[in-house]
mmCIF file of C-alpha atoms in Angstrom:
data_model
loop_
_atom_site.group_PDB
_atom_site.id
_atom_site.type_symbol
_atom_site.label_atom_id
_atom_site.label_comp_id
_atom_site.label_asym_id
_atom_site.label_seq_id
_atom_site.Cartn_x
_atom_site.Cartn_y
_atom_site.Cartn_z
ATOM 1 C CA UNK C 20 -5.023 -6.266 27.385
ATOM 2 C CA UNK C 21 -4.667 -9.883 26.411
ATOM 3 C CA UNK C 22 -3.500 -10.795 22.909
ATOM 4 C CA UNK C 23 -4.517 -14.474 23.502
ATOM 5 C CA UNK C 24 -8.199 -13.430 24.165
ATOM 6 C CA UNK C 25 -9.543 -13.810 20.653
ATOM 7 C CA UNK C 26 -13.141 -13.166 21.729
ATOM 8 C CA UNK C 27 -12.132 -9.818 23.366
ATOM 9 C CA UNK C 28 -10.283 -8.941 20.128
ATOM 10 C CA UNK C 29 -13.288 -9.655 18.001
ATOM 11 C CA UNK C 30 -15.456 -7.520 20.284
ATOM 12 C CA UNK C 31 -13.119 -4.688 20.213
ATOM 13 C CA UNK C 32 -12.966 -4.547 16.475
ATOM 14 C CA UNK C 33 -16.777 -4.907 16.238
ATOM 15 C CA UNK C 34 -17.157 -2.132 18.866
ATOM 16 C CA UNK C 35 -14.788 0.169 16.914
ATOM 17 C CA UNK C 36 -16.674 -0.378 13.650
ATOM 18 C CA UNK C 37 -20.153 0.043 15.213
ATOM 19 C CA UNK C 38 -19.087 3.209 17.026
ATOM 20 C CA UNK C 39 -17.502 4.627 13.886
ATOM 21 C CA UNK C 40 -20.665 3.996 11.827
ATOM 22 C CA UNK C 41 -22.905 5.533 14.434
ATOM 23 C CA UNK C 42 -20.666 8.626 14.744
ATOM 24 C CA UNK C 43 -20.490 8.884 10.998
ATOM 25 C CA UNK C 44 -24.260 9.040 10.668
ATOM 26 C CA UNK C 45 -24.313 11.827 13.325
ATOM 27 C CA UNK C 46 -21.535 13.754 11.626
ATOM 28 C CA UNK C 47 -23.229 13.449 8.284
ATOM 29 C CA UNK C 48 -26.243 15.256 9.658
ATOM 30 C CA UNK C 49 -26.204 18.871 10.747
ATOM 31 C CA UNK C 50 -28.706 19.304 13.512
ATOM 32 C CA UNK C 51 -29.394 22.397 15.494
ATOM 33 C CA UNK C 52 -29.082 21.979 19.232
ATOM 34 C CA UNK C 53 -32.457 22.913 20.857
ATOM 35 C CA UNK C 54 -32.264 26.103 22.999
ATOM 36 C CA UNK C 55 -28.651 26.710 22.019
ATOM 37 C CA UNK C 56 -29.647 30.226 20.864
ATOM 38 C CA UNK C 57 -31.015 31.143 24.243
ATOM 39 C CA UNK C 58 -28.289 29.355 26.309
ATOM 40 C CA UNK C 59 -25.210 30.478 24.365
ATOM 41 C CA UNK C 60 -26.407 33.441 22.367
ATOM 42 C CA UNK C 61 -25.837 31.659 19.028
ATOM 43 C CA UNK C 62 -27.136 28.539 17.213
ATOM 44 C CA UNK C 63 -25.010 25.524 17.823
ATOM 45 C CA UNK C 64 -24.977 22.367 15.713
ATOM 46 C CA UNK C 65 -24.135 18.628 15.998
ATOM 47 C CA UNK C 66 -22.466 17.140 12.842
ATOM 48 C CA UNK C 67 -20.822 18.818 9.844
ATOM 49 C CA UNK C 68 -23.283 18.003 7.172
ATOM 50 C CA UNK C 69 -20.487 16.882 4.959
ATOM 51 C CA UNK C 70 -19.716 13.499 3.424
ATOM 52 C CA UNK C 71 -17.026 12.655 5.940
ATOM 53 C CA UNK C 72 -16.386 9.505 7.851
ATOM 54 C CA UNK C 73 -15.622 9.234 11.515
ATOM 55 C CA UNK C 74 -13.155 6.508 12.677
ATOM 56 C CA UNK C 75 -10.764 5.424 15.388
ATOM 57 C CA UNK C 76 -7.707 7.560 16.067
ATOM 58 C CA UNK C 77 -4.163 6.137 16.368
ATOM 59 C CA UNK C 78 -3.215 9.220 18.415
ATOM 60 C CA UNK C 79 -4.557 7.535 21.549
ATOM 61 C CA UNK C 80 -3.028 4.140 21.117
ATOM 62 C CA UNK C 81 0.410 4.788 22.656
ATOM 63 C CA UNK C 82 -1.261 6.665 25.585
ATOM 64 C CA UNK C 83 -3.565 3.738 26.300
ATOM 65 C CA UNK C 84 -0.703 1.206 25.894
ATOM 66 C CA UNK C 85 1.553 2.977 28.373
ATOM 67 C CA UNK C 86 -1.083 3.838 30.914
ATOM 68 C CA UNK C 87 -2.668 0.340 30.915
ATOM 69 C CA UNK C 88 0.866 -1.205 31.197
ATOM 70 C CA UNK C 89 1.586 1.040 34.234
ATOM 71 C CA UNK C 90 -1.693 0.124 35.917
ATOM 72 C CA UNK C 91 -1.146 -3.525 35.258
ATOM 73 C CA UNK C 92 2.365 -3.273 36.848
ATOM 74 C CA UNK C 93 0.575 -2.101 39.971
ATOM 75 C CA UNK C 94 -1.467 -5.369 39.984
ATOM 76 C CA UNK C 95 -4.637 -3.713 38.411
ATOM 77 C CA UNK C 96 -6.483 -6.055 36.070
ATOM 78 C CA UNK C 97 -6.189 -5.265 32.350
ATOM 79 C CA UNK C 98 -9.994 -4.879 31.762
ATOM 80 C CA UNK C 99 -10.246 -2.673 34.903
ATOM 81 C CA UNK C 100 -7.428 -0.536 33.671
ATOM 82 C CA UNK C 101 -9.104 -0.239 30.333
ATOM 83 C CA UNK C 102 -12.290 0.955 32.009
ATOM 84 C CA UNK C 103 -10.226 3.523 33.899
ATOM 85 C CA UNK C 104 -8.859 4.824 30.564
ATOM 86 C CA UNK C 105 -12.349 4.979 29.150
ATOM 87 C CA UNK C 106 -13.665 7.111 32.023
ATOM 88 C CA UNK C 107 -10.538 9.369 31.756
ATOM 89 C CA UNK C 108 -11.203 9.764 27.989
ATOM 90 C CA UNK C 109 -14.875 10.852 28.759
ATOM 91 C CA UNK C 110 -13.589 13.532 30.991
ATOM 92 C CA UNK C 111 -10.826 14.837 28.801
ATOM 93 C CA UNK C 112 -13.256 14.793 25.796
ATOM 94 C CA UNK C 113 -14.900 17.926 27.307
ATOM 95 C CA UNK C 114 -11.843 19.928 26.050
ATOM 96 C CA UNK C 115 -12.880 19.268 22.432
ATOM 97 C CA UNK C 116 -16.457 20.240 23.355
ATOM 98 C CA UNK C 117 -15.085 23.577 24.708
ATOM 99 C CA UNK C 118 -13.187 24.082 21.487
ATOM 100 C CA UNK C 119 -16.450 23.758 19.565
ATOM 101 C CA UNK C 120 -17.962 26.721 21.507
ATOM 102 C CA UNK C 121 -15.070 29.019 20.604
ATOM 103 C CA UNK C 122 -16.132 31.570 17.925
ATOM 104 C CA UNK C 123 -14.963 30.603 14.406
ATOM 105 C CA UNK C 124 -12.568 33.576 14.015
ATOM 106 C CA UNK C 125 -10.697 32.607 17.145
ATOM 107 C CA UNK C 126 -10.545 28.967 16.103
ATOM 108 C CA UNK C 127 -8.943 30.012 12.852
ATOM 109 C CA UNK C 128 -6.267 32.025 14.762
ATOM 110 C CA UNK C 129 -5.646 29.179 17.179
ATOM 111 C CA UNK C 130 -5.474 26.516 14.406
ATOM 112 C CA UNK C 131 -4.558 28.231 11.112
ATOM 113 C CA UNK C 132 -4.699 26.287 7.880
ATOM 114 C CA UNK C 133 -0.960 25.750 7.606
ATOM 115 C CA UNK C 134 -0.891 24.105 11.134
ATOM 116 C CA UNK C 135 -3.870 21.803 10.305
ATOM 117 C CA UNK C 136 -2.348 20.755 6.965
ATOM 118 C CA UNK C 137 1.083 19.925 8.493
ATOM 119 C CA UNK C 138 -0.614 17.959 11.372
ATOM 120 C CA UNK C 139 -2.795 15.966 8.941
ATOM 121 C CA UNK C 140 0.212 15.372 6.739
ATOM 122 C CA UNK C 141 2.399 14.115 9.644
ATOM 123 C CA UNK C 142 -0.415 11.766 10.758
ATOM 124 C CA UNK C 143 -0.501 10.280 7.136
ATOM 125 C CA UNK C 144 3.206 9.900 7.187
ATOM 126 C CA UNK C 145 3.091 8.063 10.612
ATOM 127 C CA UNK C 146 0.322 5.783 9.311
ATOM 128 C CA UNK C 147 2.317 4.920 6.239
ATOM 129 C CA UNK C 148 4.992 3.435 8.644
ATOM 130 C CA UNK C 149 2.250 1.490 10.337
ATOM 131 C CA UNK C 150 1.004 0.270 7.040
ATOM 132 C CA UNK C 151 4.434 -1.003 5.962
ATOM 133 C CA UNK C 152 4.615 -2.968 9.257
ATOM 134 C CA UNK C 153 1.187 -4.600 8.478
ATOM 135 C CA UNK C 154 2.542 -5.276 4.970
ATOM 136 C CA UNK C 155 5.472 -7.215 6.375
ATOM 137 C CA UNK C 156 3.264 -9.564 8.306
ATOM 138 C CA UNK C 157 1.722 -7.602 11.193
ATOM 139 C CA UNK C 158 2.406 -4.548 13.357
ATOM 140 C CA UNK C 159 2.558 -6.717 16.485
ATOM 141 C CA UNK C 160 5.427 -8.967 15.426
ATOM 142 C CA UNK C 161 7.006 -6.081 13.360
ATOM 143 C CA UNK C 162 7.098 -3.614 16.168
ATOM 144 C CA UNK C 163 5.656 -4.465 19.566
ATOM 145 C CA UNK C 164 7.509 -7.659 20.119
ATOM 146 C CA UNK C 165 10.828 -5.996 19.296
ATOM 147 C CA UNK C 166 10.529 -3.797 22.436
ATOM 148 C CA UNK C 167 11.159 -7.066 24.288
ATOM 149 C CA UNK C 168 14.342 -8.107 22.405
ATOM 150 C CA UNK C 169 14.753 -11.261 24.530
ATOM 151 C CA UNK C 170 11.412 -12.591 23.099
ATOM 152 C CA UNK C 171 12.818 -12.839 19.596
ATOM 153 C CA UNK C 172 16.408 -14.035 20.123
ATOM 154 C CA UNK C 173 15.488 -17.538 19.175
ATOM 155 C CA UNK C 174 13.552 -16.478 16.161
ATOM 156 C CA UNK C 175 15.999 -14.095 14.476
ATOM 157 C CA UNK C 176 16.904 -16.534 11.798
ATOM 158 C CA UNK C 177 20.733 -16.466 12.280
ATOM 159 C CA UNK C 178 23.281 -18.910 13.851
ATOM 160 C CA UNK C 179 23.263 -17.985 17.558
ATOM 161 C CA UNK C 180 26.793 -19.138 17.962
ATOM 162 C CA UNK C 181 28.056 -16.639 15.420
ATOM 163 C CA UNK C 182 25.397 -13.996 16.006
ATOM 164 C CA UNK C 183 24.080 -14.294 19.598
ATOM 165 C CA UNK C 184 21.795 -11.324 19.170
ATOM 166 C CA UNK C 185 21.034 -10.118 15.661
ATOM 167 C CA UNK C 186 20.953 -6.295 15.133
ATOM 168 C CA UNK C 187 17.948 -6.981 12.782
ATOM 169 C CA UNK C 188 15.558 -9.373 14.517
ATOM 170 C CA UNK C 189 12.916 -11.080 12.428
ATOM 171 C CA UNK C 190 9.998 -11.998 14.603
ATOM 172 C CA UNK C 191 7.599 -14.781 13.518
ATOM 173 C CA UNK C 192 4.315 -13.375 12.351
ATOM 174 C CA UNK C 193 1.111 -15.590 12.580
ATOM 175 C CA UNK C 194 -1.593 -14.926 9.970
ATOM 176 C CA UNK C 195 -4.309 -17.572 10.052
ATOM 177 C CA UNK C 196 -2.405 -20.805 10.493
ATOM 178 C CA UNK C 197 0.628 -19.612 8.674
ATOM 179 C CA UNK C 198 3.777 -18.706 10.630
ATOM 180 C CA UNK C 199 6.500 -16.912 8.702
ATOM 181 C CA UNK C 200 9.242 -14.422 9.683
ATOM 182 C CA UNK C 201 8.456 -10.756 9.464
ATOM 183 C CA UNK C 202 8.951 -9.484 5.812
ATOM 184 C CA UNK C 203 8.629 -12.857 4.163
ATOM 185 C CA UNK C 204 8.044 -12.688 0.461
ATOM 186 C CA UNK C 205 4.653 -14.500 0.848
ATOM 187 C CA UNK C 206 3.373 -11.603 3.136
ATOM 188 C CA UNK C 207 4.803 -8.923 0.855
ATOM 189 C CA UNK C 208 3.247 -10.562 -2.224
ATOM 190 C CA UNK C 209 -0.222 -10.557 -0.597
ATOM 191 C CA UNK C 210 0.121 -6.865 0.179
ATOM 192 C CA UNK C 211 1.381 -6.138 -3.283
ATOM 193 C CA UNK C 212 -1.809 -7.664 -4.693
ATOM 194 C CA UNK C 213 -3.885 -5.183 -2.803
ATOM 195 C CA UNK C 214 -1.539 -2.326 -4.143
ATOM 196 C CA UNK C 215 -1.842 -3.591 -7.788
ATOM 197 C CA UNK C 216 -5.644 -3.853 -7.583
ATOM 198 C CA UNK C 217 -5.827 -0.414 -6.135
ATOM 199 C CA UNK C 218 -3.775 1.009 -8.985
ATOM 200 C CA UNK C 219 -5.950 -0.851 -11.530
ATOM 201 C CA UNK C 220 -9.021 0.760 -9.967
ATOM 202 C CA UNK C 221 -7.528 4.207 -10.310
ATOM 203 C CA UNK C 222 -6.602 3.539 -13.974
ATOM 204 C CA UNK C 223 -9.663 1.780 -15.255
ATOM 205 C CA UNK C 224 -12.384 1.880 -12.612
ATOM 206 C CA UNK C 225 -15.631 3.796 -12.623
ATOM 207 C CA UNK C 226 -16.094 6.866 -10.469
ATOM 208 C CA UNK C 227 -17.971 4.734 -7.868
ATOM 209 C CA UNK C 228 -15.189 2.241 -7.792
ATOM 210 C CA UNK C 229 -12.534 4.973 -7.317
ATOM 211 C CA UNK C 230 -14.540 6.464 -4.389
ATOM 212 C CA UNK C 231 -14.563 2.893 -2.909
ATOM 213 C CA UNK C 232 -10.979 1.924 -3.907
ATOM 214 C CA UNK C 233 -9.668 1.146 -0.480
ATOM 215 C CA UNK C 234 -12.392 -1.302 0.628
ATOM 216 C CA UNK C 235 -12.457 -3.001 -2.807
ATOM 217 C CA UNK C 236 -8.739 -3.431 -2.743
ATOM 218 C CA UNK C 237 -8.949 -4.818 0.794
ATOM 219 C CA UNK C 238 -11.665 -7.181 -0.249
ATOM 220 C CA UNK C 239 -9.580 -8.409 -3.209
ATOM 221 C CA UNK C 240 -6.543 -8.918 -0.991
ATOM 222 C CA UNK C 241 -8.653 -10.897 1.567
ATOM 223 C CA UNK C 242 -10.092 -12.992 -1.309
ATOM 224 C CA UNK C 243 -6.558 -13.842 -2.510
ATOM 225 C CA UNK C 244 -5.552 -14.685 1.001
ATOM 226 C CA UNK C 245 -8.650 -16.833 1.441
ATOM 227 C CA UNK C 246 -7.998 -19.049 -1.613
ATOM 228 C CA UNK C 247 -4.173 -19.238 -0.974
ATOM 229 C CA UNK C 248 -2.164 -21.357 1.403
ATOM 230 C CA UNK C 249 1.345 -22.010 2.456
ATOM 231 C CA UNK C 250 2.380 -25.727 2.897
ATOM 232 C CA UNK C 251 -1.346 -26.402 2.912
ATOM 233 C CA UNK C 252 -1.903 -24.059 5.788
ATOM 234 C CA UNK C 253 -4.551 -21.284 5.203
ATOM 235 C CA UNK C 254 -3.729 -17.553 5.619
ATOM 236 C CA UNK C 255 -7.340 -17.108 6.871
ATOM 237 C CA UNK C 256 -8.433 -19.139 9.855
ATOM 238 C CA UNK C 257 -12.081 -19.932 9.133
ATOM 239 C CA UNK C 258 -12.433 -21.491 12.610
ATOM 240 C CA UNK C 259 -12.252 -18.016 14.170
ATOM 241 C CA UNK C 260 -14.842 -16.721 11.723
ATOM 242 C CA UNK C 261 -17.246 -19.662 12.465
ATOM 243 C CA UNK C 262 -16.674 -19.079 16.212
ATOM 244 C CA UNK C 263 -17.436 -15.433 16.079
ATOM 245 C CA UNK C 264 -20.943 -14.327 17.010
ATOM 246 C CA UNK C 265 -23.386 -13.723 14.225
ATOM 247 C CA UNK C 266 -24.377 -10.277 15.605
ATOM 248 C CA UNK C 267 -22.576 -8.140 18.249
ATOM 249 C CA UNK C 268 -23.160 -4.837 19.838
ATOM 250 C CA UNK C 269 -21.566 -2.452 22.286
ATOM 251 C CA UNK C 270 -23.279 -3.693 25.436
ATOM 252 C CA UNK C 271 -22.142 -7.231 25.216
ATOM 253 C CA UNK C 272 -18.941 -6.461 27.127
ATOM 254 C CA UNK C 273 -18.532 -4.189 30.112
ATOM 255 C CA UNK C 274 -15.179 -2.828 31.513
ATOM 256 C CA UNK C 275 -16.449 -0.458 34.224
ATOM 257 C CA UNK C 276 -15.770 3.225 34.261
ATOM 258 C CA UNK C 277 -12.985 4.685 36.336
ATOM 259 C CA UNK C 278 -10.398 7.425 36.294
ATOM 260 C CA UNK C 279 -6.548 7.487 35.987
ATOM 261 C CA UNK C 280 -5.059 10.799 36.858
ATOM 262 C CA UNK C 281 -1.627 10.429 35.261
ATOM 263 C CA UNK C 282 -3.173 10.027 31.782
ATOM 264 C CA UNK C 283 -5.090 13.333 31.883
ATOM 265 C CA UNK C 284 -2.337 15.585 30.463
ATOM 266 C CA UNK C 285 -1.401 13.136 27.616
ATOM 267 C CA UNK C 286 -5.150 12.713 26.753
ATOM 268 C CA UNK C 287 -5.643 16.497 26.636
ATOM 269 C CA UNK C 288 -2.691 16.827 24.267
ATOM 270 C CA UNK C 289 -4.238 13.964 22.129
ATOM 271 C CA UNK C 290 -7.693 15.736 22.018
ATOM 272 C CA UNK C 291 -5.951 18.974 20.990
ATOM 273 C CA UNK C 292 -4.279 17.015 18.193
ATOM 274 C CA UNK C 293 -7.543 15.533 17.036
ATOM 275 C CA UNK C 294 -9.152 19.001 17.110
ATOM 276 C CA UNK C 295 -6.443 20.191 14.639
ATOM 277 C CA UNK C 296 -7.005 17.019 12.583
ATOM 278 C CA UNK C 297 -10.723 17.441 12.504
ATOM 279 C CA UNK C 298 -10.400 21.064 11.424
ATOM 280 C CA UNK C 299 -8.082 20.196 8.683
ATOM 281 C CA UNK C 300 -10.134 17.237 7.488
ATOM 282 C CA UNK C 301 -13.434 19.295 7.337
ATOM 283 C CA UNK C 302 -11.614 22.136 5.575
ATOM 284 C CA UNK C 303 -10.211 19.817 2.964
ATOM 285 C CA UNK C 304 -13.628 18.141 2.511
ATOM 286 C CA UNK C 305 -15.274 21.669 2.273
ATOM 287 C CA UNK C 306 -12.780 22.711 -0.495
ATOM 288 C CA UNK C 307 -13.053 19.503 -2.381
ATOM 289 C CA UNK C 308 -16.832 19.907 -2.269
ATOM 290 C CA UNK C 309 -16.300 23.331 -3.906
ATOM 291 C CA UNK C 310 -17.785 25.069 -0.911
ATOM 292 C CA UNK C 311 -16.704 28.507 0.421
ATOM 293 C CA UNK C 312 -14.317 28.149 3.340
ATOM 294 C CA UNK C 313 -14.810 31.773 4.346
ATOM 295 C CA UNK C 314 -18.609 31.504 4.811
ATOM 296 C CA UNK C 315 -20.538 31.198 8.038
ATOM 297 C CA UNK C 316 -21.773 27.848 6.924
ATOM 298 C CA UNK C 317 -18.072 26.609 7.005
ATOM 299 C CA UNK C 318 -17.715 27.905 10.573
ATOM 300 C CA UNK C 319 -20.882 26.138 11.592
ATOM 301 C CA UNK C 320 -19.654 22.844 10.027
ATOM 302 C CA UNK C 321 -16.398 23.108 11.893
ATOM 303 C CA UNK C 322 -18.341 23.741 15.198
ATOM 304 C CA UNK C 323 -20.703 20.904 14.445
ATOM 305 C CA UNK C 324 -17.860 18.423 13.564
ATOM 306 C CA UNK C 325 -16.009 19.238 16.864
#
């Protein structure tokens, strides 16, 4: 909505983490919905009862980006546009609730294992590309700014008289107080430190460390960035940390709830994709946990997770 609004960015990140944590607690449980036997003729559950983590989905980002951009082009305030997308998402989420009521045998026919496996794999491949952009200095300067080529003409790093517009623009990425071109060795080196630490954990770490390898590697990289500097400029801006509220929660910001019709069909497609992804993730977790994927309990876990 506004990249210059640091407070709103901090709230959005906090809200995403809080929501992911609360939804994870729900998903770890496996509660029977009261009166579901009488109302639907079968017992329905909330949560998978498996050790699985709920998180944000990248599937919805381009939909939100395009829809909010269209509304802002029509002179609708960015926060109001975001509220409209929240309300539209609430309505479209009913589709996934409907999928959860479909009998297990029909769900397996609609979303067979090969479809779920391919979908989850493709999502992983797509996220790999996003990760590489972050590795080079940031996904915003590595991708989003390039959509507006005129914004980076002055920053491409070439002689403008010889190369008026470079075919390979190199946007300036700001991390902390350091400003370097995208793909600079300094940024790649910081990312490589995370990768090396991750490999060391896999080779020599305990079982607990291997299960927590991602967060430990990220903390190590953040520590390296915190003690490093470029021309006496820090990679981590402590001023933003000090300015951030000590405690935050979901109700500290309010965007209003609305509805945006043109986003309905894309969101329904996105919720179908996340349904396939959820079934694939729960199936994989079920198999890794050495549980029977042909049992009634498996079907209940799929229903509860959806």
